[in-house]
CSV table of C-alpha atoms in Angstrom, one decimal:
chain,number,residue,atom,x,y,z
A,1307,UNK,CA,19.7,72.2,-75.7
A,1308,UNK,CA,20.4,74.3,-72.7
A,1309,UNK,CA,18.2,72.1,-70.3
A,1310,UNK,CA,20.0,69.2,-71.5
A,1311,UNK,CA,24.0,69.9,-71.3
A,1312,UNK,CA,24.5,68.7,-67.9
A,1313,UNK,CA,23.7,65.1,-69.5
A,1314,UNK,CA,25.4,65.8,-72.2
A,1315,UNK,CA,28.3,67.0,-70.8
A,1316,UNK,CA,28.7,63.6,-68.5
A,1317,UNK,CA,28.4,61.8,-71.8
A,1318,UNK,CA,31.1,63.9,-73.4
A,1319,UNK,CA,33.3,63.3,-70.5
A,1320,UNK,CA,32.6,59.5,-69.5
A,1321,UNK,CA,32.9,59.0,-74.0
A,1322,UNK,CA,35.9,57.0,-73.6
A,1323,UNK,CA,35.3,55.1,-70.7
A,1324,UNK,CA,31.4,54.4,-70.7
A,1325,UNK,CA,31.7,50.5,-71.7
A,1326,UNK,CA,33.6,50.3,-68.3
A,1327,UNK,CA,31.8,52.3,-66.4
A,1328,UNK,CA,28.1,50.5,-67.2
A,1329,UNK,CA,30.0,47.4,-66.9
A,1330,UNK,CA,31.1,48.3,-63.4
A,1331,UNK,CA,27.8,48.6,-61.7
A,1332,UNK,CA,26.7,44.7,-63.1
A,1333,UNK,CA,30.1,43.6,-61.6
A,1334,UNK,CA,29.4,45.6,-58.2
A,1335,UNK,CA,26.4,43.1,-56.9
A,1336,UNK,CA,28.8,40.1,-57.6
A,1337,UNK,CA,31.8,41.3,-55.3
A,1338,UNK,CA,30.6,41.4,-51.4
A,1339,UNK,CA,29.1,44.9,-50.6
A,1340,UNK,CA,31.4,45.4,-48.1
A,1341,UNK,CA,32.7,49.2,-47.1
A,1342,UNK,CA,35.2,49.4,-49.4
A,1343,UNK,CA,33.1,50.4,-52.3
A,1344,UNK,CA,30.6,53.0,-50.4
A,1345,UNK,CA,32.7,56.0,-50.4
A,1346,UNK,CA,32.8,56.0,-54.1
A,1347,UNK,CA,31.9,59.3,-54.9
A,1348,UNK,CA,32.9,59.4,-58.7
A,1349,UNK,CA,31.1,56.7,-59.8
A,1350,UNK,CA,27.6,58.0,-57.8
A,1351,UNK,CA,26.5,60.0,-61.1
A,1352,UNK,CA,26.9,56.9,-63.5
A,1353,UNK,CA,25.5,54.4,-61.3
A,1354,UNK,CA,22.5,56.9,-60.3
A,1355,UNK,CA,21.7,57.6,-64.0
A,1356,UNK,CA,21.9,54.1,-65.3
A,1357,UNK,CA,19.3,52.1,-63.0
A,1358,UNK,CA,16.5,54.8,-63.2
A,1359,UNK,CA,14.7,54.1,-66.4
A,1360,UNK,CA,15.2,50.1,-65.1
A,1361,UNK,CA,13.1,50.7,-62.3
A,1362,UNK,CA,10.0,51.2,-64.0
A,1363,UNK,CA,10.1,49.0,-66.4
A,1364,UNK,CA,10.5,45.9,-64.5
A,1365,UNK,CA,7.8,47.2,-61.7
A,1366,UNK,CA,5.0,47.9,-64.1
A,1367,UNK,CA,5.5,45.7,-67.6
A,1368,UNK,CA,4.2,42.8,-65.6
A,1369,UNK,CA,1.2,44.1,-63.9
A,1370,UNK,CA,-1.5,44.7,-66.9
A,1371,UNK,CA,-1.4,41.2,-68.5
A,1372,UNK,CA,-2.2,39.9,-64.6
A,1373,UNK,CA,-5.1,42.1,-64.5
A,1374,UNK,CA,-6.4,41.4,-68.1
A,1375,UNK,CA,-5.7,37.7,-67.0
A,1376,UNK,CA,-7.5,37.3,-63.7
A,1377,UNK,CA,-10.5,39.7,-65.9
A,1378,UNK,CA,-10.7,37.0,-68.3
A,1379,UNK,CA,-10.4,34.1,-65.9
A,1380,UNK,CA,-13.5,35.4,-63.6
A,1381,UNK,CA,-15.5,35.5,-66.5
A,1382,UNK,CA,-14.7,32.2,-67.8
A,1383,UNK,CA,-15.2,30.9,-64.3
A,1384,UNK,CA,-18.7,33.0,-64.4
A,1385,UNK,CA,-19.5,31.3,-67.3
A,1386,UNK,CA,-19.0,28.0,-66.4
A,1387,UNK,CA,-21.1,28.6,-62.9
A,1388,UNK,CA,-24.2,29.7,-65.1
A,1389,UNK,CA,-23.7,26.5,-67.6
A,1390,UNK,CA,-23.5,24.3,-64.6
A,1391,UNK,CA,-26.4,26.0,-62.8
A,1392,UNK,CA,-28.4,26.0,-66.1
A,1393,UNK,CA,-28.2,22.3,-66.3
A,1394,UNK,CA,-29.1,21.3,-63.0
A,1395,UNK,CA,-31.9,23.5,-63.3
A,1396,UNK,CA,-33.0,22.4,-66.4
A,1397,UNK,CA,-32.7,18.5,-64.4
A,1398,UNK,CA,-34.5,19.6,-61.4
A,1399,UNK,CA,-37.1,21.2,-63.5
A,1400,UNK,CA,-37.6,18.7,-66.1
A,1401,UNK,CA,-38.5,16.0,-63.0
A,1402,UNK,CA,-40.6,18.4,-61.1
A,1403,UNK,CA,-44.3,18.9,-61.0
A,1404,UNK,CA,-47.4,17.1,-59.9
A,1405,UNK,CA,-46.4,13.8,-62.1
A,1406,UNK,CA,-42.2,13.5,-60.3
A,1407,UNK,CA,-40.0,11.9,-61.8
A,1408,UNK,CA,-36.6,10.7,-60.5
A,1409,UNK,CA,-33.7,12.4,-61.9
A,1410,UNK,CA,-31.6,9.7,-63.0
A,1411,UNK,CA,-35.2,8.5,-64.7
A,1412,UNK,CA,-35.3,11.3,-66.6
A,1413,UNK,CA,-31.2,11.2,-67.6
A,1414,UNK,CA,-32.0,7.8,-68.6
A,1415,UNK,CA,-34.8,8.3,-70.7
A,1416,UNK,CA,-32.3,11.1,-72.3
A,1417,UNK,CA,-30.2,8.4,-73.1
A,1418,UNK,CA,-32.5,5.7,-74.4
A,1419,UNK,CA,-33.9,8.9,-76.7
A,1420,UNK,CA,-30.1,9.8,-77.9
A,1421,UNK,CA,-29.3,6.2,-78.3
A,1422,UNK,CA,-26.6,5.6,-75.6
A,1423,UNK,CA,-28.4,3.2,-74.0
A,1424,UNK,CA,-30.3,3.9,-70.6
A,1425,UNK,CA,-34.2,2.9,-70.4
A,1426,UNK,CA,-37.2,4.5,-71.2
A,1427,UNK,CA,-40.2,5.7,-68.4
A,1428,UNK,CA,-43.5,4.5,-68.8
A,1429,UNK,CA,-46.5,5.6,-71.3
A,1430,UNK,CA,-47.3,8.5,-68.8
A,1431,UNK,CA,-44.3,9.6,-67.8
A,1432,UNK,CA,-42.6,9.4,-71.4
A,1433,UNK,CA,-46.2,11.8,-72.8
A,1434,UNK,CA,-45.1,14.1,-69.2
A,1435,UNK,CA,-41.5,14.5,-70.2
A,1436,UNK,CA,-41.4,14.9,-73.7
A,1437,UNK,CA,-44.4,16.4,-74.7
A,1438,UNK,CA,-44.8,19.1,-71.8
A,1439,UNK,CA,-41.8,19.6,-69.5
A,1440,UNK,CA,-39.1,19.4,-72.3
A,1441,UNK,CA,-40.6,22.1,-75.0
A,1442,UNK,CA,-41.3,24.6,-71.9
A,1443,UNK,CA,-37.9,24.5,-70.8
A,1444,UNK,CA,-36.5,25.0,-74.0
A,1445,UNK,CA,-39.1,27.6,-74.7
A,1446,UNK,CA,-38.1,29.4,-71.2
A,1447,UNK,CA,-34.5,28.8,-72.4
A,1448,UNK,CA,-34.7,30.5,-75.3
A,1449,UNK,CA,-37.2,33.5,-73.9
A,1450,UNK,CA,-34.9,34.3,-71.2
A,1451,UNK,CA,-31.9,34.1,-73.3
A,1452,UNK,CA,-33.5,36.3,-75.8
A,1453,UNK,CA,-34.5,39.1,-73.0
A,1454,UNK,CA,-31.1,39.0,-71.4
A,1455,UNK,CA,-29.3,39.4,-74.3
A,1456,UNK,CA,-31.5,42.2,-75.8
A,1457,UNK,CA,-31.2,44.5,-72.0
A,1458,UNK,CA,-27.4,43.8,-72.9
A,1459,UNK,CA,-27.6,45.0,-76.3
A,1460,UNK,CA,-30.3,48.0,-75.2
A,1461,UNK,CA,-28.0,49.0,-72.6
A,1462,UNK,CA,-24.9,49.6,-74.4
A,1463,UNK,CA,-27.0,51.3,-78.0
A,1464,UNK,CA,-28.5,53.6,-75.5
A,1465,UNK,CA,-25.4,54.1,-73.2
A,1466,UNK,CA,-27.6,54.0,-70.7
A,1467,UNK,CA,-28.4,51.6,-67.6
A,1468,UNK,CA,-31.7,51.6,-67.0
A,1469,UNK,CA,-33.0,50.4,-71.0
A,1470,UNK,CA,-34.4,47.9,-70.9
A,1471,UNK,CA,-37.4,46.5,-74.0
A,1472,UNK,CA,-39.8,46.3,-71.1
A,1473,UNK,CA,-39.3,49.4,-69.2
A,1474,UNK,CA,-39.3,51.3,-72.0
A,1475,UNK,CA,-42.1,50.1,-74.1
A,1476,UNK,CA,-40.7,47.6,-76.5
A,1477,UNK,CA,-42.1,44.3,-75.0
A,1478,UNK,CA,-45.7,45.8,-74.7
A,1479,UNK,CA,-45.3,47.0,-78.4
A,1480,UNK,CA,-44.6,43.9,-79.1
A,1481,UNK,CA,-47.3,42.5,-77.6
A,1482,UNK,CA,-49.4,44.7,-79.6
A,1483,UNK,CA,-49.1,43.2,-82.8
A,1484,UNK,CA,-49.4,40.1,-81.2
A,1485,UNK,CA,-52.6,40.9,-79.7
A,1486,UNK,CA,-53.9,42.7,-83.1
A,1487,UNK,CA,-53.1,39.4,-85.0
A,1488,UNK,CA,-55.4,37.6,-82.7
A,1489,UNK,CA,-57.7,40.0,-82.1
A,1490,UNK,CA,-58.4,40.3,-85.9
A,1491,UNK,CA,-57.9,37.0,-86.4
A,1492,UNK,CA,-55.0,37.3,-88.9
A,1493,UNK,CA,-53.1,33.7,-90.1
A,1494,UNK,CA,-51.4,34.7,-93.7
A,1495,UNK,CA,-48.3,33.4,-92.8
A,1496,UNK,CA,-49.4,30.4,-90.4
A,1497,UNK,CA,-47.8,30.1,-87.4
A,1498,UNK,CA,-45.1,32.6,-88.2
A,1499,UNK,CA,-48.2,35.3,-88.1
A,1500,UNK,CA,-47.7,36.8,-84.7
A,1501,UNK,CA,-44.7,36.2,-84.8
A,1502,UNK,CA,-44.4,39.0,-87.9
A,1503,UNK,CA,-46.4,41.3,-86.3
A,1504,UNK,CA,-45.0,41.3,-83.1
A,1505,UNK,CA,-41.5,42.1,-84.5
A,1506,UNK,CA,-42.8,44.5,-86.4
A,1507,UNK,CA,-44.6,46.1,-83.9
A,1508,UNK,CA,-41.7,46.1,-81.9
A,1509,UNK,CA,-39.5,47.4,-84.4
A,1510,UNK,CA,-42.1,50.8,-84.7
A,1511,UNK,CA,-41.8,50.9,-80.7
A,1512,UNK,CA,-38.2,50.7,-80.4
A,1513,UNK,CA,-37.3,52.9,-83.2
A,1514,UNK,CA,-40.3,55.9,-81.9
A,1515,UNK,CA,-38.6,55.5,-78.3
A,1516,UNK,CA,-35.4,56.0,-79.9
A,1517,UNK,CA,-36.1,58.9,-81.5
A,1518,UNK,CA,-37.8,60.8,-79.0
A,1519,UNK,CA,-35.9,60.2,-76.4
A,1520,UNK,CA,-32.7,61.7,-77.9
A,1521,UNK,CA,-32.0,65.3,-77.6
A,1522,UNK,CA,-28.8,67.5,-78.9
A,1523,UNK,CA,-27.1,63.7,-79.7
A,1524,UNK,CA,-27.9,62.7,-76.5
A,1525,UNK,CA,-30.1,59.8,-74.4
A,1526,UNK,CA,-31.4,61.5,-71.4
A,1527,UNK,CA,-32.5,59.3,-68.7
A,1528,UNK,CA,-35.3,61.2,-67.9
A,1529,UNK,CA,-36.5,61.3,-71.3
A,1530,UNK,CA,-36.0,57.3,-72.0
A,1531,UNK,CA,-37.9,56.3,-68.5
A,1532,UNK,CA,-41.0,58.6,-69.4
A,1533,UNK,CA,-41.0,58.0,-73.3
A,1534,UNK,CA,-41.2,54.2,-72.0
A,1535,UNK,CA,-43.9,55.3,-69.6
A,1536,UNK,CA,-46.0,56.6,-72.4
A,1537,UNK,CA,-45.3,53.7,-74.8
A,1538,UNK,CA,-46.6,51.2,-71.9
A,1539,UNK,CA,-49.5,53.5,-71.3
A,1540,UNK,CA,-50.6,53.6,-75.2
A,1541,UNK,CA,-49.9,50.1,-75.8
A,1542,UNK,CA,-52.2,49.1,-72.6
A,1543,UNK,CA,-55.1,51.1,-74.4
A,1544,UNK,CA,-54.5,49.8,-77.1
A,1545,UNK,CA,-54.8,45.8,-75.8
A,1546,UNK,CA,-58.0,47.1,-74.1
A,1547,UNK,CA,-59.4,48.4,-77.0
A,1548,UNK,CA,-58.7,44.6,-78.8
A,1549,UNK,CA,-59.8,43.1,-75.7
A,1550,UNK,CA,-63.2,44.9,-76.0
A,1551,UNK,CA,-64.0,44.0,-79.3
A,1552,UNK,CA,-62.6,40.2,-79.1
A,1553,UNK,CA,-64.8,37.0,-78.3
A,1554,UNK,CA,-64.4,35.2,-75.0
A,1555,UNK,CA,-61.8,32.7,-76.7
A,1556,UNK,CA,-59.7,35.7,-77.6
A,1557,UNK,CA,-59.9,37.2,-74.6
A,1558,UNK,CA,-58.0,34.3,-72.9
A,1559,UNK,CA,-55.2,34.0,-75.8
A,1560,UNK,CA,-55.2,38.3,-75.0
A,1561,UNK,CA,-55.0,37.4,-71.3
A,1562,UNK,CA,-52.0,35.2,-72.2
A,1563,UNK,CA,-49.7,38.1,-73.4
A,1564,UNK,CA,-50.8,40.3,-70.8
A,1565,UNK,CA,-49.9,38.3,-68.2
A,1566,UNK,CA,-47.0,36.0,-69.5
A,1567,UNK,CA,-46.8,32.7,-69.1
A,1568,UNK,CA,-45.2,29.4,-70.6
A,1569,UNK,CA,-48.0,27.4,-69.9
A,1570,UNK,CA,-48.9,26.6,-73.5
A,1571,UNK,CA,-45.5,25.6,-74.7
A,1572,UNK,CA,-45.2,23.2,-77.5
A,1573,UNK,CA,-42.8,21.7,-79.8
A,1574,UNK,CA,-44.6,23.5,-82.9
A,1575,UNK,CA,-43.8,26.8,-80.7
A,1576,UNK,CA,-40.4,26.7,-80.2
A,1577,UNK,CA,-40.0,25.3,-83.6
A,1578,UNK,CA,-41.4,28.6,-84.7
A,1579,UNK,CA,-39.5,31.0,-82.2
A,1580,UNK,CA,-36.3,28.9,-82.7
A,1581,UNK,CA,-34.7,31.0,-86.1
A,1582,UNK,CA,-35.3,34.2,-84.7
A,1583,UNK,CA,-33.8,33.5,-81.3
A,1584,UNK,CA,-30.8,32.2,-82.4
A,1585,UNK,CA,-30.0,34.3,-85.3
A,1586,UNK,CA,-30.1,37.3,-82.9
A,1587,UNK,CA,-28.4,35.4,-80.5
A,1588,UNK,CA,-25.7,34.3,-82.7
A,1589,UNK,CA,-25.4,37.9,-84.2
A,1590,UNK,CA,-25.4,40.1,-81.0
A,1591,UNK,CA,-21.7,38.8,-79.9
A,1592,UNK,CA,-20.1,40.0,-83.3
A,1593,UNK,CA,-21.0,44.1,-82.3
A,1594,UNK,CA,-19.1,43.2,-78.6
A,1595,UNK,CA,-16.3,45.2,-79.2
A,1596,UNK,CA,-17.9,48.2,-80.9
A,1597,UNK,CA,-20.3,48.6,-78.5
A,1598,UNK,CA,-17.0,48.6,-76.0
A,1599,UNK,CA,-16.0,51.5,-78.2
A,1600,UNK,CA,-19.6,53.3,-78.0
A,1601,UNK,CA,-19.4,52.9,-74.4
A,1602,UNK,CA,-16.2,55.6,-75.0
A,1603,UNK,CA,-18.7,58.3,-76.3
A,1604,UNK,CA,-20.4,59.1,-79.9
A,1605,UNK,CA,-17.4,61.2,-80.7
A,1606,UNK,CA,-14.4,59.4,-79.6
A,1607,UNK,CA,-16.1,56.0,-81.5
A,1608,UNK,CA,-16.7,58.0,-84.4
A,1609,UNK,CA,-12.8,59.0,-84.9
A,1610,UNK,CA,-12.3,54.9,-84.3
A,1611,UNK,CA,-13.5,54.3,-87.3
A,1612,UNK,CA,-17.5,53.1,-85.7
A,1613,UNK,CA,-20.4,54.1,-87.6
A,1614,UNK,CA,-22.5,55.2,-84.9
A,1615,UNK,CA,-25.8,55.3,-86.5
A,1616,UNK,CA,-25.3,52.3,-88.3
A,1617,UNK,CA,-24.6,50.5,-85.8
A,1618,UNK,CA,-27.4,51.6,-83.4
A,1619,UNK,CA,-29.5,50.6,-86.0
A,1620,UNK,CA,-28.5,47.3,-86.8
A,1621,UNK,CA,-28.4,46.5,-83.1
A,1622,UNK,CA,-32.1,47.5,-83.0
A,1623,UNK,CA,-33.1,45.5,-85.4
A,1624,UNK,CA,-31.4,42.6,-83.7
A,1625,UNK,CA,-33.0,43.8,-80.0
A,1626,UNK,CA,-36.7,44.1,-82.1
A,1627,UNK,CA,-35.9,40.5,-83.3
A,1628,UNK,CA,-35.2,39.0,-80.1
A,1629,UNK,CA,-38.1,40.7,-78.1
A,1630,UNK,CA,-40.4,39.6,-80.5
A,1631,UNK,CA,-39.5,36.3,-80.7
A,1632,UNK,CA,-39.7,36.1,-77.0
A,1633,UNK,CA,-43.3,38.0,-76.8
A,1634,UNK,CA,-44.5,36.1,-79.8
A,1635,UNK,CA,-44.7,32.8,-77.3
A,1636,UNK,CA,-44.6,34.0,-73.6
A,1637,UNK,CA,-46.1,37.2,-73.5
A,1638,UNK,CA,-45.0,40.4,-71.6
A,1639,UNK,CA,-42.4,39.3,-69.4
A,1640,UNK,CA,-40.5,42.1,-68.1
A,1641,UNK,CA,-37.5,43.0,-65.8
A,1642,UNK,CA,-35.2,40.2,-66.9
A,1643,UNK,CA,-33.5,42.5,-69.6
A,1644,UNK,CA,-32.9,45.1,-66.9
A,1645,UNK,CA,-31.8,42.8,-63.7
A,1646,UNK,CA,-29.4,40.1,-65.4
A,1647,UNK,CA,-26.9,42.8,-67.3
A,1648,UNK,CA,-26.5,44.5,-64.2
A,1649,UNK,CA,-25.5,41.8,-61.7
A,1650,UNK,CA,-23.4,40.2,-64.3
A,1651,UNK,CA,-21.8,43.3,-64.6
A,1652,UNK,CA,-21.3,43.9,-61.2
A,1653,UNK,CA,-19.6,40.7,-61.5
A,1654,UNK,CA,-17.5,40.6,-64.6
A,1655,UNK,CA,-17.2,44.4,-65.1
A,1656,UNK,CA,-18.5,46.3,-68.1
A,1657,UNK,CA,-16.7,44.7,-71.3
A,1658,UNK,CA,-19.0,43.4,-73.9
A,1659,UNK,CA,-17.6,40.1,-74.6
A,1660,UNK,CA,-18.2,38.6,-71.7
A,1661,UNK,CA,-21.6,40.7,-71.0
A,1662,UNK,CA,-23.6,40.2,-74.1
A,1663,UNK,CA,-23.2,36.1,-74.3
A,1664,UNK,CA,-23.2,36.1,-70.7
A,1665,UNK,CA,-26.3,38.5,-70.0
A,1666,UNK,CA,-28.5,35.6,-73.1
A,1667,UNK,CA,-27.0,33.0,-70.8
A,1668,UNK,CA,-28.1,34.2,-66.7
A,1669,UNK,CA,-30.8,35.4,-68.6
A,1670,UNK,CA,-31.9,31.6,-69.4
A,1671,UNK,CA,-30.9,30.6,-65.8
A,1672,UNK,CA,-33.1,33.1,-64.4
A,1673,UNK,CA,-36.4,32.4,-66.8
A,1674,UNK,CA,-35.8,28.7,-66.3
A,1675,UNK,CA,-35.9,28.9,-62.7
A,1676,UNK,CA,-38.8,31.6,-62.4
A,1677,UNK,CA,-40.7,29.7,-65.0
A,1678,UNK,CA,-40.1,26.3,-62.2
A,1679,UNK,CA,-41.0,28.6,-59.3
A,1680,UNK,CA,-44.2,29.7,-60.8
A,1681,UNK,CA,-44.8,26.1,-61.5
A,1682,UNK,CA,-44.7,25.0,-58.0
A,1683,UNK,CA,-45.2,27.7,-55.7
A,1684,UNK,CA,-48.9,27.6,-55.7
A,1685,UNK,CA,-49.7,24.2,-56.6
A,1686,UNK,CA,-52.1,23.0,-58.1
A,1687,UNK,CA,-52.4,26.7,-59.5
A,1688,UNK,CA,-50.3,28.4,-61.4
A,1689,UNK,CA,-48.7,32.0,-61.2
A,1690,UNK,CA,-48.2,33.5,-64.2
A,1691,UNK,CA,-44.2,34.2,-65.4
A,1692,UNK,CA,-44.6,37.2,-66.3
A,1693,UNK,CA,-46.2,38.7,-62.8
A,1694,UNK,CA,-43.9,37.0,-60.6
A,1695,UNK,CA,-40.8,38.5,-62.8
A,1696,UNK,CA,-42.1,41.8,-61.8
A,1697,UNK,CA,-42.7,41.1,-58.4
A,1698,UNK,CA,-39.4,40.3,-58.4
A,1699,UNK,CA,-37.8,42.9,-60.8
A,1700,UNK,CA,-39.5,46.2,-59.4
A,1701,UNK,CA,-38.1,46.4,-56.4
A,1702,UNK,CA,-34.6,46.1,-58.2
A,1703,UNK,CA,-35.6,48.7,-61.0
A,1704,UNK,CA,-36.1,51.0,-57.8
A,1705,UNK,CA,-33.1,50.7,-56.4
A,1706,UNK,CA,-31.5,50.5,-59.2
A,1707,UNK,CA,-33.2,54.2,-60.1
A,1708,UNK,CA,-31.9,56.0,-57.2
A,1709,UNK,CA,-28.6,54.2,-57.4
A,1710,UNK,CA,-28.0,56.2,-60.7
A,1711,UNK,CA,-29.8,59.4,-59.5
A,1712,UNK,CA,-27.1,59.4,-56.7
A,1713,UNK,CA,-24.2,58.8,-58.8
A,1714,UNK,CA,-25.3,61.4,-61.1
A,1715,UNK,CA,-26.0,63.8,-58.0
A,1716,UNK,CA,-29.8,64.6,-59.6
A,1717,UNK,CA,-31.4,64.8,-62.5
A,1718,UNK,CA,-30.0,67.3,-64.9
């Protein structure tokens, strides 16, 4: 009370006459502010008390809906850029290759097959379009949006930036149980075999990685990069050891999934990868804003109500899903889980919202136009997707490495 009586006493004393004197400074800008009203020195206390707490508010009420606007704005302009660039690439692609066909050909065979008119091509080019440039650029849609969305999703479970499913093991697990399905020649569920054994396959890789690379509640670096190291390195042995025992047909469907490629894309396959992708990718936007709060720290999401653990394993069950279903039809494709979350969020900042949808959509941009790159780059041959993602990709995971060890100042 004794740090407060000045104010108090000015109250006391101004009681009577403190409707006029708060009415006087709002009449004071009105009159002219001429000299006659500078040498007031009784008013100086009321008129200095009364505009202070004003100040503030107007100066900084206004400035954090701008920012959360122009946040939101750059990602819907983001997203908008990648749907655009995603359909001129899936145009440019679907017309490109040793059989061309004109682009408003192939919008007008679109048409013809929607029913809104336009023409259909020839025998040839209909067979071209339809039955092998059409299911491998949905099949590269759905692969790339399926590894871009599960970096996202590994990213944020791990609160880390450098998970990714093929850096630290999960893809070649994955590709495992592919292999060991063809390799031993397994079919009890049909076409949804591999598919089964590659996710669960991936779920055993994701879930040993994920256990041994924590330590006192923690996921070291360190720990995640060389735990991924040794996963690769057993999972490698392990296709050898298939590849050793398998016929010269298997040995080319094993080749396949080393190498990656979309080469043998089908209707039949995306038909079969089809309910996995999109139930993970239509169930990974829903944990956006509790992975915003695990981003905070295990402890500080914990007294937010987040259950931690159940949410890291739900989201690896959804980032076992989507690998699989992406290994399950193109292989080992690696990288694009770790290079499309980090430019997008170089570009859009870190929240989940905009990352996780964003990261399955760049992530189709970028397989879609690697896929049509390995297509034509070496005509009549073709490079496999797989390798010329990691041409691409490793020199990014490097730099991307000492980026962090820099920021960190070393490896604790």
């Amino acid at each position: 009370m004794s740090g407060r009586s000045p104010q108090g006493a000015e109250r006391t004393a101004a009681a009577p006459s403190d409707p006029e004197n708060r009415s006087a400074p709002e009449e004071t800008p009105r009159r002219a502010p001429g000299p006659t009203e500078a040498p007031a020195p009784t008013e100086a206390p009321v008129t200095g008390s009364t505009p202070k707490p004003a100040k503030p508010a107007k100066s900084t009420a206004p400035a954090k809906p701008a920012a959360g606007v122009r946040r939101g704005r750059k990602a819907l302009w983001l997203a908008l850029a990648l749907l655009t660039t995603l359909l001129l690439l899936a145009l440019i692609s679907a017309g490109t290759g040793a059989y061309r066909i004109p682009t408003a050909d192939v919008l007008a065979s679109a048409q013809h097959r929607l029913g809104l008119g336009g023409a259909p091509l020839d025998r040839v080019g209909e067979s071209v379009l339809w039955n092998v440039r059409l299911p491998r650029i949905v099949l590269a849609l759905l692969v790339g949006a399926s590894l871009g969305c599960a970096g996202a999703l590994m990213q944020g479970v791990f609160g880390n930036p450098l998970a990714e499913p093929g850096v630290i093991g999960v893809s070649a697990g994955a590709a495992v149980g592919a292999v060991a399905a063809i390799g031993l020649g397994l079919s009890f569920l049909g076409n949804w075999t591999i598919t089964v054994c590659a996710f669960a396959a991936g779920l055993m890789t994701v879930s040993s990685v994920y256990l041994l690379s924590r330590n006192g509640g923690k996921t070291e670096v360190v720990t995640l990069i060389l735990t991924g190291i040794a996963v690769n390195a057993f999972a490698g042995a392990l296709i050898g050891l298939f590849v050793f025992f398998a016929d010269s047909g298997q040995v080319n469907q094993i080749t396949f999934w080393q190498l990656g490629s979309l080469a043998q894309a089908t209707w039949p396959k995306v038909l079969a990868v089809l309910p996995c992708a999109v139930a993970g990718l239509l169930v990974a936007p829903f944990y956006a804003r509790r992975l915003d709060l695990l981003a905070l720290g295990e402890r500080p999401a914990r007294h937010l109500g987040i259950d931690v653990e159940r949410l890291r394993l739900a989201l690896i069950l959804v980032v076992a899903l989507l690998t699989a279903a992406a290994v399950a039809v193109a292989g080992v494709i690696t990288f694009i889980g770790l290079l499309v979350p980090h430019l997008l969020r170089m570009a859009g900042g870190p929240g989940h919202r905009f990352l996780v949808p964003g990261s399955a959509l760049a992530g189709a941009v970028v397989l879609v136009a690697g896929d049509l790159a390995a297509r034509t780059l070496a005509q009549p041959a073709e490079l496999p997707l797989g390798v010329l993602t990691a041409l691409i990709g490793s020199p990014f995971f490097f730099w991307l490495l000492r980026r962090t060890r820099r920021k960190q100042g070393g490896w604790a």
